[in-house]
């Protein structure tokens, strides 16, 4: 089935490291015993190629494992393949992958979402029990919503990024995707926690029991409805969202309307920051230490520029160039500095909203999954697809996408946003729906 | 179009800074797309100056020797190596 859907870029198994003599059924030692996991192809796996969905890294084989990969195999899980993705995580539909688009298992001929489209599709198609994705501006929640599964973008610093091939360091987190909120929380329990290889990780992630928070009890919980994001969504999406909110109210949750003044500037700020960080991060791909070289003659700059012309796809070049422009002399204050101000503003707005509500809710995606090939022509329109998810990354907060229902037979996701390290609250609220 | 809309010369200059060669068709495409995208980014002009929170702390560890990749592992992805070193093109 995966051959048809193009879920995996590389289909190879990595068996659990756990000692054969230990009891595989011991849940404390091996909480993921017997579970299969698909890992997004920007997360390093020792001796198994890791391409980032790019021709640049088509034959790159990491000499070490990412921390999250080690934690998975230590917990008894079997990795079944490296999942397809938008090139370097840049895209919202998994159509910018150099290895072709992933098809949505729930909606044939439509996109699976992006950039962790292969990861979400692997779970939706039953190719893996669980999956790891990465979320820089919604890349876990977006495909989870489009494929009708659950995805969590953890608080920044909860999960180690050691071994993640960087796109925009200050925004991205590795996170879990699964069929149910409880399974998703169990996977988060395994990967969360401090790591000496990543100085941005926090103590809060040690010894968590997020799975226990998936008890479906929303009695007395206050949910803030992000009205700006609801208004911007398609009618059909809003209708499903409102039914899901009514369901939560019927289970004892209270709702309040919340407006965020900063939110209309979040998307522009996000793209300026993400592109700026990308232009710096992707400078390492020079075809000398790794990556395709092309074997051109000439001096360093010429051969480097030609190798990058061949190795990078159009969206990656667009973002590197715009990022370089935004950081260049004369434009830094106009774009990058203003984007940082907008980021601080978004963070303040969220803090204030979360002092009035336990969690905040919006549709995960403002649209239904588009057909493959339908949305690629206009990059700015493609950027708007992330409008509901990117503010969360700017504020470093946790968010979950849970299936809310269907419109025209297509999955619709509901997003719940929590306070920093407030994963229990979004997991509890989400588990009342899925 | 804004006053900051880029022309083809500017796209080539930025591509040069970023070390990405572009063909003519790409230059034309980016001139057109960057105008629209940068005009959208201009909305950041409306953002007020915000007092940034200073809750950042440095995380330090002792500077001590630790295990790292052996040379063969470090070189395994290099297209060209010589005598245990990466081999690159001339610098200028």
Coordinates of C-alpha atoms in Angstrom, one line a residue:
Chain A
X1 CA 0.0 0.0 0.0
X2 CA 2.8 2.4 0.8
X3 CA 4.2 2.1 -2.7
X4 CA 1.0 3.6 -4.0
X5 CA 0.8 6.3 -1.3
X6 CA 4.6 7.1 -1.3
X7 CA 4.7 7.1 2.5
X8 CA 8.3 6.1 3.0
X9 CA 11.5 7.4 1.3
X10 CA 13.5 4.6 2.8
X11 CA 11.9 1.4 4.1
X12 CA 14.3 -0.2 6.5
X13 CA 13.8 -1.7 10.0
X14 CA 15.7 -0.7 13.1
X15 CA 15.0 -3.2 15.8
X16 CA 14.8 -2.4 19.5
X17 CA 18.2 -2.2 21.4
X18 CA 16.6 -3.7 24.5
X19 CA 18.4 -6.7 25.9
X20 CA 16.9 -9.9 24.7
X21 CA 16.9 -11.3 28.2
X22 CA 14.7 -8.5 29.6
X23 CA 11.0 -9.2 29.6
X24 CA 9.6 -7.5 26.5
X25 CA 6.1 -7.4 28.1
X26 CA 7.4 -5.3 31.1
X27 CA 5.6 -2.0 30.5
X28 CA 7.9 0.0 32.8
X29 CA 11.1 -1.1 31.0
X30 CA 9.7 -1.3 27.5
X31 CA 6.6 1.0 27.2
X32 CA 6.7 0.7 23.4
X33 CA 7.4 -3.1 23.1
X34 CA 5.9 -4.5 20.0
X35 CA 5.0 -1.1 18.6
X36 CA 6.1 0.0 15.1
X37 CA 7.2 3.6 14.4
X38 CA 7.7 5.6 11.3
X39 CA 10.4 8.3 11.6
X40 CA 10.4 11.5 9.5
X41 CA 13.4 11.6 7.2
X42 CA 15.0 14.7 8.8
X43 CA 15.7 12.8 12.0
X44 CA 19.1 11.1 11.9
X45 CA 19.3 7.3 11.9
X46 CA 22.7 5.7 12.2
X47 CA 23.7 3.8 9.1
X48 CA 20.3 4.4 7.4
X49 CA 20.1 7.2 4.9
X50 CA 18.4 10.4 6.0
X51 CA 17.5 12.6 3.0
X52 CA 15.3 15.5 4.4
X53 CA 13.2 14.9 1.2
X54 CA 16.0 16.5 -0.7
X55 CA 18.2 15.5 -3.7
X56 CA 21.0 17.3 -1.8
X57 CA 21.0 14.5 0.8
X58 CA 19.9 11.7 -1.5
X59 CA 22.8 9.5 -0.4
X60 CA 23.6 10.9 3.1
X61 CA 24.1 8.3 5.7
X62 CA 24.3 9.7 9.3
X63 CA 27.1 8.2 11.5
X64 CA 25.0 8.6 14.6
X65 CA 21.4 8.3 15.9
X66 CA 19.2 11.2 17.0
X67 CA 18.4 11.2 20.7
X68 CA 14.7 10.5 20.0
X69 CA 15.6 7.5 17.8
X70 CA 17.7 6.0 20.7
X71 CA 14.9 6.6 23.1
X72 CA 12.4 4.8 20.8
X73 CA 14.6 1.7 20.4
X74 CA 15.5 1.8 24.1
X75 CA 11.7 1.7 24.9
X76 CA 11.2 -1.4 22.8
X77 CA 9.9 0.1 19.6
X78 CA 10.8 -1.1 16.1
X79 CA 11.4 1.6 13.5
X80 CA 9.9 0.6 10.2
X81 CA 11.0 3.3 7.8
X82 CA 11.9 6.9 7.1
X83 CA 8.8 8.9 6.2
X84 CA 8.4 11.2 3.3
X85 CA 8.4 15.0 3.9
X86 CA 8.5 18.4 2.2
X87 CA 12.1 19.2 1.3
X88 CA 13.9 20.3 4.5
X89 CA 10.4 20.7 6.1
X90 CA 9.5 23.6 3.8
X91 CA 6.0 23.1 2.6
X92 CA 2.5 22.3 3.9
X93 CA 1.5 19.5 1.6
X94 CA 4.5 17.1 1.2
X95 CA 4.6 18.1 -2.5
X96 CA 8.0 19.7 -2.4
X97 CA 9.7 16.4 -1.6
X98 CA 12.3 15.4 -4.2
X99 CA 10.9 11.9 -3.9
X100 CA 7.3 12.8 -5.0
X101 CA 4.2 13.7 -3.0
X102 CA 2.6 11.4 -0.4
X103 CA -1.1 10.6 -1.1
X104 CA -3.7 11.0 1.7
X105 CA -4.8 7.5 2.9
X106 CA -8.1 9.0 4.0
X107 CA -8.8 10.9 0.7
X108 CA -7.3 9.5 -2.5
X109 CA -5.7 12.0 -4.8
X110 CA -5.5 14.6 -2.1
X111 CA -2.4 15.7 -0.2
X112 CA -1.5 14.2 3.1
X113 CA -0.5 17.6 4.5
X114 CA 3.0 18.7 5.4
X115 CA 5.7 18.8 6.1
X116 CA 5.4 15.5 8.1
X117 CA 2.9 14.1 5.5
X118 CA 4.6 10.7 5.3
X119 CA 4.6 10.3 9.1
X120 CA 0.8 11.1 9.4
X121 CA 0.0 9.0 6.3
X122 CA 1.9 6.0 7.8
X123 CA -0.3 6.0 10.9
X124 CA -3.5 6.7 8.9
X125 CA -2.7 3.9 6.5
X126 CA -1.7 1.4 9.2
X127 CA 1.8 1.2 7.9
X128 CA 3.1 2.0 11.4
X129 CA 1.4 2.2 14.9
X130 CA 3.0 5.5 15.7
X131 CA 5.2 8.1 14.0
X132 CA 7.6 11.0 14.7
X133 CA 7.2 14.2 12.9
X134 CA 8.7 17.7 13.3
X135 CA 6.7 20.9 13.7
X136 CA 8.3 24.3 12.7
X137 CA 5.1 26.1 11.9
X138 CA 2.5 23.4 12.1
X139 CA 4.2 20.5 10.3
X140 CA 2.9 17.8 12.8
X141 CA -0.6 19.3 13.3
X142 CA -1.3 20.0 9.7
X143 CA -0.9 16.5 8.3
X144 CA -2.5 15.0 11.5
X145 CA -5.6 17.1 10.7
X146 CA -5.6 16.2 7.0
X147 CA -5.1 12.5 7.6
X148 CA -7.6 12.2 10.5
X149 CA -5.0 11.3 13.2
X150 CA -3.6 12.9 16.4
X151 CA -0.5 15.0 16.5
X152 CA 1.3 16.9 19.3
X153 CA 3.7 19.8 18.9
X154 CA 5.4 19.8 22.3
X155 CA 6.5 22.9 24.2
X156 CA 9.9 24.2 22.9
X157 CA 12.6 22.5 24.9
X158 CA 10.5 19.4 26.0
X159 CA 12.0 17.1 23.4
X160 CA 15.7 17.0 22.3
X161 CA 16.5 18.2 18.8
X162 CA 19.9 16.4 18.8
X163 CA 20.2 14.6 15.5
X164 CA 17.4 16.6 13.8
X165 CA 18.7 18.2 10.6
X166 CA 17.9 21.9 11.3
X167 CA 15.6 24.1 9.3
X168 CA 14.6 26.9 11.9
X169 CA 16.1 26.0 15.3
X170 CA 14.2 28.5 17.4
X171 CA 10.8 27.3 16.2
X172 CA 11.0 23.5 15.6
X173 CA 10.2 20.6 17.8
X174 CA 10.1 16.8 17.3
X175 CA 6.7 15.4 18.3
X176 CA 4.4 12.3 18.2
X177 CA 1.7 11.3 15.8
X178 CA -0.8 8.4 16.6
X179 CA -4.4 7.2 16.1
X180 CA -5.5 8.1 19.6
X181 CA -4.6 10.8 22.1
X182 CA -3.5 8.2 24.6
X183 CA -1.0 6.5 22.2
X184 CA 0.3 9.9 21.2
X185 CA 0.8 10.9 24.8
X186 CA 2.6 7.6 25.5
X187 CA 5.0 8.2 22.7
X188 CA 5.6 11.8 24.0
X189 CA 6.4 10.3 27.5
X190 CA 9.2 8.2 25.8
X191 CA 10.9 11.0 23.8
X192 CA 10.4 13.9 26.3
X193 CA 13.1 15.0 28.8
X194 CA 16.5 16.6 29.2
X195 CA 19.4 15.6 27.0
X196 CA 23.0 16.6 27.5
X197 CA 23.4 16.9 23.7
X198 CA 20.7 19.7 23.5
X199 CA 21.2 22.7 25.8
X200 CA 17.6 23.9 25.0
X201 CA 16.0 20.9 26.7
X202 CA 14.3 21.4 30.1
X203 CA 14.0 19.4 33.3
X204 CA 10.1 19.5 33.0
X205 CA 10.2 16.6 30.5
X206 CA 11.8 14.1 33.0
X207 CA 9.6 11.4 34.4
X208 CA 6.3 12.5 32.7
X209 CA 3.1 10.5 32.6
X210 CA 1.2 12.3 29.9
X211 CA -0.6 9.0 29.0
X212 CA -2.4 9.2 32.4
X213 CA -3.7 12.7 31.5
X214 CA -5.7 11.2 28.6
X215 CA -8.7 10.5 30.8
X216 CA -11.2 12.4 28.8
X217 CA -12.3 14.5 31.8
X218 CA -13.1 18.1 30.8
X219 CA -15.6 18.8 33.6
X220 CA -15.0 22.4 34.7
X221 CA -12.2 23.1 32.2
X222 CA -12.3 26.5 30.4
X223 CA -11.7 26.5 26.7
X224 CA -10.9 29.8 25.0
X225 CA -12.2 29.9 21.4
X226 CA -9.8 31.8 19.1
X227 CA -12.4 33.7 17.2
X228 CA -10.0 35.3 14.7
X229 CA -8.8 31.9 13.5
X230 CA -12.4 30.5 13.4
X231 CA -13.5 33.4 11.2
X232 CA -10.7 32.9 8.7
X233 CA -11.6 29.2 8.1
X234 CA -13.8 27.7 5.4
X235 CA -17.5 27.3 6.3
X236 CA -17.4 23.5 6.2
X237 CA -14.4 23.4 8.5
X238 CA -16.1 25.9 10.9
X239 CA -19.2 23.8 11.1
X240 CA -17.3 20.7 12.1
X241 CA -15.3 22.7 14.6
X242 CA -18.4 24.1 16.2
X243 CA -20.0 20.7 16.6
X244 CA -16.8 19.4 18.3
X245 CA -16.8 22.4 20.7
X246 CA -20.5 21.7 21.5
X247 CA -19.5 18.1 22.2
X248 CA -16.8 19.4 24.7
X249 CA -19.4 21.7 26.3
X250 CA -21.8 18.8 26.7
X251 CA -19.1 17.0 28.6
X252 CA -18.8 19.8 31.1
X253 CA -16.3 22.2 29.6
X254 CA -17.0 26.0 29.6
X255 CA -16.1 28.2 26.6
X256 CA -15.1 31.8 26.3
X257 CA -14.4 33.9 23.2
X258 CA -10.8 35.0 22.9
X259 CA -9.3 37.6 20.6
X260 CA -5.6 38.0 19.9
X261 CA -4.6 41.4 18.4
X262 CA -1.2 40.2 17.3
X263 CA -2.4 37.2 15.4
X264 CA -2.7 38.9 12.0
X265 CA 1.0 39.6 12.0
X266 CA 2.1 36.2 13.2
X267 CA 2.3 34.6 9.7
X268 CA 4.6 37.3 8.2
X269 CA 6.8 37.2 11.4
X270 CA 7.0 33.4 11.2
X271 CA 8.1 33.3 7.6
X272 CA 10.7 36.1 8.1
X273 CA 12.2 34.2 11.1
X274 CA 12.0 30.7 9.6
X275 CA 13.5 31.8 6.2
X276 CA 16.3 33.8 8.0
X277 CA 17.2 30.8 10.1
X278 CA 17.0 28.5 7.1
X279 CA 19.3 30.7 5.0
X280 CA 21.9 30.3 7.8
X281 CA 21.3 26.6 8.6
X282 CA 21.4 25.4 5.0
X283 CA 24.7 27.1 4.3
X284 CA 26.3 23.9 5.5
X285 CA 25.3 22.1 2.4
X286 CA 28.3 22.7 0.2
X287 CA 28.9 19.3 -1.3
X288 CA 32.3 19.0 0.5
X289 CA 31.6 17.3 3.8
X290 CA 28.3 15.8 2.8
X291 CA 25.6 16.3 0.1
X292 CA 25.8 16.2 -3.6
X293 CA 28.9 17.9 -5.1
X294 CA 28.2 17.7 -8.8
X295 CA 31.9 17.6 -9.4
X296 CA 32.1 21.0 -11.0
X297 CA 35.3 22.9 -11.9
X298 CA 36.1 26.4 -10.7
X299 CA 36.7 28.1 -7.4
X300 CA 34.9 27.4 -4.1
X301 CA 32.0 29.9 -4.6
X302 CA 31.3 28.8 -8.1
X303 CA 31.3 25.0 -7.4
X304 CA 29.3 25.5 -4.2
X305 CA 26.7 27.6 -6.0
X306 CA 26.3 25.1 -8.8
X307 CA 26.0 22.1 -6.4
X308 CA 23.3 24.0 -4.5
X309 CA 21.5 24.9 -7.7
X310 CA 21.3 21.2 -8.5
X311 CA 20.7 19.9 -5.0
X312 CA 17.9 22.2 -3.8
X313 CA 14.3 22.3 -5.0
X314 CA 12.5 25.5 -5.9
X315 CA 10.8 26.1 -2.5
X316 CA 14.1 25.7 -0.6
X317 CA 15.9 28.1 -2.9
X318 CA 13.0 30.6 -2.5
X319 CA 13.3 30.5 1.3
X320 CA 17.1 30.6 1.4
X321 CA 17.1 33.7 -0.9
X322 CA 14.3 35.5 1.0
X323 CA 16.0 34.7 4.3
X324 CA 19.3 36.0 3.0
X325 CA 17.5 39.2 1.8
X326 CA 15.8 39.7 5.1
X327 CA 19.1 39.5 7.0
X328 CA 21.1 41.6 4.5
X329 CA 22.3 45.1 5.2
X330 CA 19.6 47.7 5.1
X331 CA 16.7 45.2 5.5
X332 CA 17.6 43.6 8.9
X333 CA 15.7 46.2 10.9
X334 CA 12.8 46.3 8.5
X335 CA 12.1 42.6 8.4
X336 CA 14.0 40.5 11.0
X337 CA 13.9 42.9 13.9
X338 CA 10.2 43.7 13.3
X339 CA 9.5 39.9 13.1
X340 CA 11.1 39.5 16.5
X341 CA 8.9 42.2 17.9
X342 CA 5.9 40.5 16.5
X343 CA 7.0 37.2 18.0
X344 CA 7.2 38.8 21.5
X345 CA 3.8 40.4 21.0
X346 CA 2.2 37.0 20.0
X347 CA 3.8 35.5 23.1
X348 CA 2.4 38.2 25.4
X349 CA -1.1 37.8 23.8
X350 CA -1.1 34.1 24.3
X351 CA 0.1 34.4 27.9
X352 CA -2.8 36.8 28.6
X353 CA -5.4 34.6 26.8
X354 CA -4.1 31.6 28.8
X355 CA -4.6 33.4 32.1
X356 CA -8.4 33.5 31.2
X357 CA -8.7 29.9 29.8
X358 CA -7.0 26.5 30.5
X359 CA -6.6 25.8 26.8
X360 CA -7.3 27.6 23.6
X361 CA -9.1 26.1 20.6
X362 CA -9.3 26.7 16.8
X363 CA -9.6 24.6 13.7
X364 CA -6.2 23.1 13.0
X365 CA -6.3 23.9 9.3
X366 CA -8.5 26.6 7.8
X367 CA -9.2 24.5 4.7
X368 CA -9.9 20.9 3.7
X369 CA -7.0 18.8 2.2
X370 CA -6.5 20.1 -1.4
X371 CA -6.0 17.8 -4.4
X372 CA -2.4 17.0 -5.3
X373 CA -1.0 19.6 -7.6
X374 CA -3.8 22.1 -6.8
X375 CA -2.0 24.5 -4.5
X376 CA 1.6 24.7 -5.6
X377 CA 1.6 27.5 -8.1
X378 CA 1.3 30.5 -5.7
X379 CA 3.8 30.3 -2.8
X380 CA 2.1 33.0 -0.8
X381 CA -1.2 31.2 -0.9
X382 CA 0.6 28.1 0.3
X383 CA 2.0 30.0 3.2
X384 CA -1.5 31.1 4.3
X385 CA -2.4 27.4 4.9
X386 CA -0.3 27.6 8.1
X387 CA -2.1 30.6 9.6
X388 CA -3.7 28.8 12.5
X389 CA -0.7 26.8 13.5
X390 CA 2.4 29.1 13.3
X391 CA 1.4 31.5 16.2
X392 CA 2.0 28.5 18.5
X393 CA 5.6 28.0 17.4
X394 CA 6.3 31.7 17.7
X395 CA 5.2 31.5 21.3
X396 CA 7.0 28.2 22.0
X397 CA 3.7 26.7 23.4
X398 CA 2.4 23.1 23.1
X399 CA -0.6 22.2 20.9
X400 CA -2.4 19.1 19.8
X401 CA -4.5 18.4 16.7
X402 CA -7.3 15.9 17.2
X403 CA -9.9 14.6 14.7
X404 CA -13.0 16.7 15.0
X405 CA -15.2 15.0 12.4
X406 CA -15.6 15.1 8.6
X407 CA -16.8 17.5 5.9
X408 CA -17.5 16.1 2.4
X409 CA -15.9 12.8 3.7
X410 CA -12.6 14.6 4.4
X411 CA -11.0 14.8 7.9
X412 CA -11.2 18.1 9.9
X413 CA -8.8 18.7 12.8
X414 CA -9.4 20.7 16.0
X415 CA -6.4 22.4 17.6
X416 CA -5.9 22.8 21.3
X417 CA -3.2 25.1 22.6
X418 CA -1.8 25.0 26.2
X419 CA 0.5 27.0 28.5
X420 CA 4.2 26.3 28.3
X421 CA 4.8 22.7 29.6
X422 CA 1.0 22.4 30.0
X423 CA 0.9 19.2 27.9
X424 CA -1.4 17.5 30.4
X425 CA -4.2 20.0 29.8
X426 CA -4.2 19.7 26.0
X427 CA -4.0 16.0 26.2
X428 CA -6.9 15.8 28.7
X429 CA -9.1 18.1 26.6
X430 CA -8.1 16.3 23.4
X431 CA -8.8 12.9 24.8
X432 CA -12.5 13.9 25.3
X433 CA -12.7 13.9 21.5
X434 CA -10.4 11.1 20.3
Chain B
X1 CA 4.2 46.7 -5.7
X2 CA 6.1 48.4 -3.0
X3 CA 9.2 50.7 -3.2
X4 CA 11.2 47.7 -2.0
X5 CA 10.1 45.3 -4.9
X6 CA 13.3 43.6 -6.0
X7 CA 14.6 43.6 -9.6
X8 CA 16.5 40.9 -11.4
X9 CA 19.8 42.4 -10.5
X10 CA 18.9 42.3 -6.8
X11 CA 17.7 38.6 -7.0
X12 CA 21.0 37.7 -8.6
X13 CA 22.9 39.6 -5.9
X14 CA 21.1 37.8 -3.1
X15 CA 21.6 34.5 -4.9
X16 CA 25.3 35.2 -5.1
X17 CA 25.4 36.0 -1.4
X18 CA 23.6 32.8 -0.6
X19 CA 25.8 30.8 -3.0
X20 CA 22.9 29.5 -5.1
X21 CA 23.3 29.6 -8.8
X22 CA 20.0 30.4 -10.7
X23 CA 19.0 30.0 -14.3
X24 CA 17.2 32.9 -16.1
X25 CA 13.8 31.4 -15.7
X26 CA 14.3 31.1 -12.0
X27 CA 15.4 34.7 -11.7
X28 CA 12.3 35.9 -13.6
X29 CA 10.0 33.7 -11.4
X30 CA 11.6 35.0 -8.1
X31 CA 11.4 38.7 -9.2
X32 CA 7.7 38.2 -9.6
X33 CA 7.1 36.1 -6.5
X34 CA 9.4 38.1 -4.2
X35 CA 7.4 41.3 -5.0
X36 CA 4.2 39.7 -3.7
X37 CA 5.8 38.0 -0.7
X38 CA 7.8 41.1 0.4
X39 CA 4.7 43.2 0.0
X40 CA 3.0 40.9 2.5
X41 CA 6.0 41.1 4.8
X42 CA 5.6 44.9 4.8
X43 CA 2.6 44.4 7.1
X44 CA 5.3 44.0 9.9
X45 CA 5.7 47.8 9.7
X46 CA 2.5 48.0 11.8
X47 CA 4.0 46.0 14.6
X48 CA 4.6 48.1 17.7
X49 CA 8.0 48.0 19.5
X50 CA 7.6 45.3 22.2
X51 CA 9.5 45.1 25.4
X52 CA 11.2 41.7 25.2
X53 CA 11.1 39.5 28.2
X54 CA 14.6 38.8 29.5
X55 CA 14.0 35.3 31.0
X56 CA 16.8 33.7 29.0
X57 CA 19.6 32.0 31.0
X58 CA 22.8 30.5 29.7
X59 CA 23.1 26.7 30.0
X60 CA 26.8 25.8 30.4
X61 CA 28.6 22.5 30.9
X62 CA 32.2 21.9 31.9
X63 CA 34.5 22.1 29.0
X64 CA 35.8 18.6 29.1
X65 CA 36.9 16.0 26.5
X66 CA 34.2 13.7 25.3
X67 CA 33.8 10.9 22.8
X68 CA 33.1 12.0 19.2
X69 CA 33.0 10.5 15.8
X70 CA 36.1 8.7 14.6
X71 CA 37.7 10.2 11.4
X72 CA 36.4 7.4 9.2
X73 CA 32.8 8.1 10.3
X74 CA 33.3 11.9 10.0
X75 CA 34.5 11.4 6.4
X76 CA 32.1 8.7 5.3
X77 CA 29.7 11.1 3.5
X78 CA 32.4 13.3 1.8
X79 CA 32.4 13.0 -2.0
X80 CA 36.2 13.5 -2.0
X81 CA 38.8 12.9 0.7
X82 CA 42.6 12.7 0.8
X83 CA 44.9 11.5 3.5
X84 CA 42.1 11.6 6.1
X85 CA 41.0 15.1 5.2
X86 CA 38.0 16.5 3.3
X87 CA 38.9 17.6 -0.1
X88 CA 37.2 20.7 -1.5
X89 CA 37.6 23.0 -4.5
X90 CA 40.0 26.0 -4.6
X91 CA 38.9 28.8 -2.4
X92 CA 39.6 31.5 -5.0

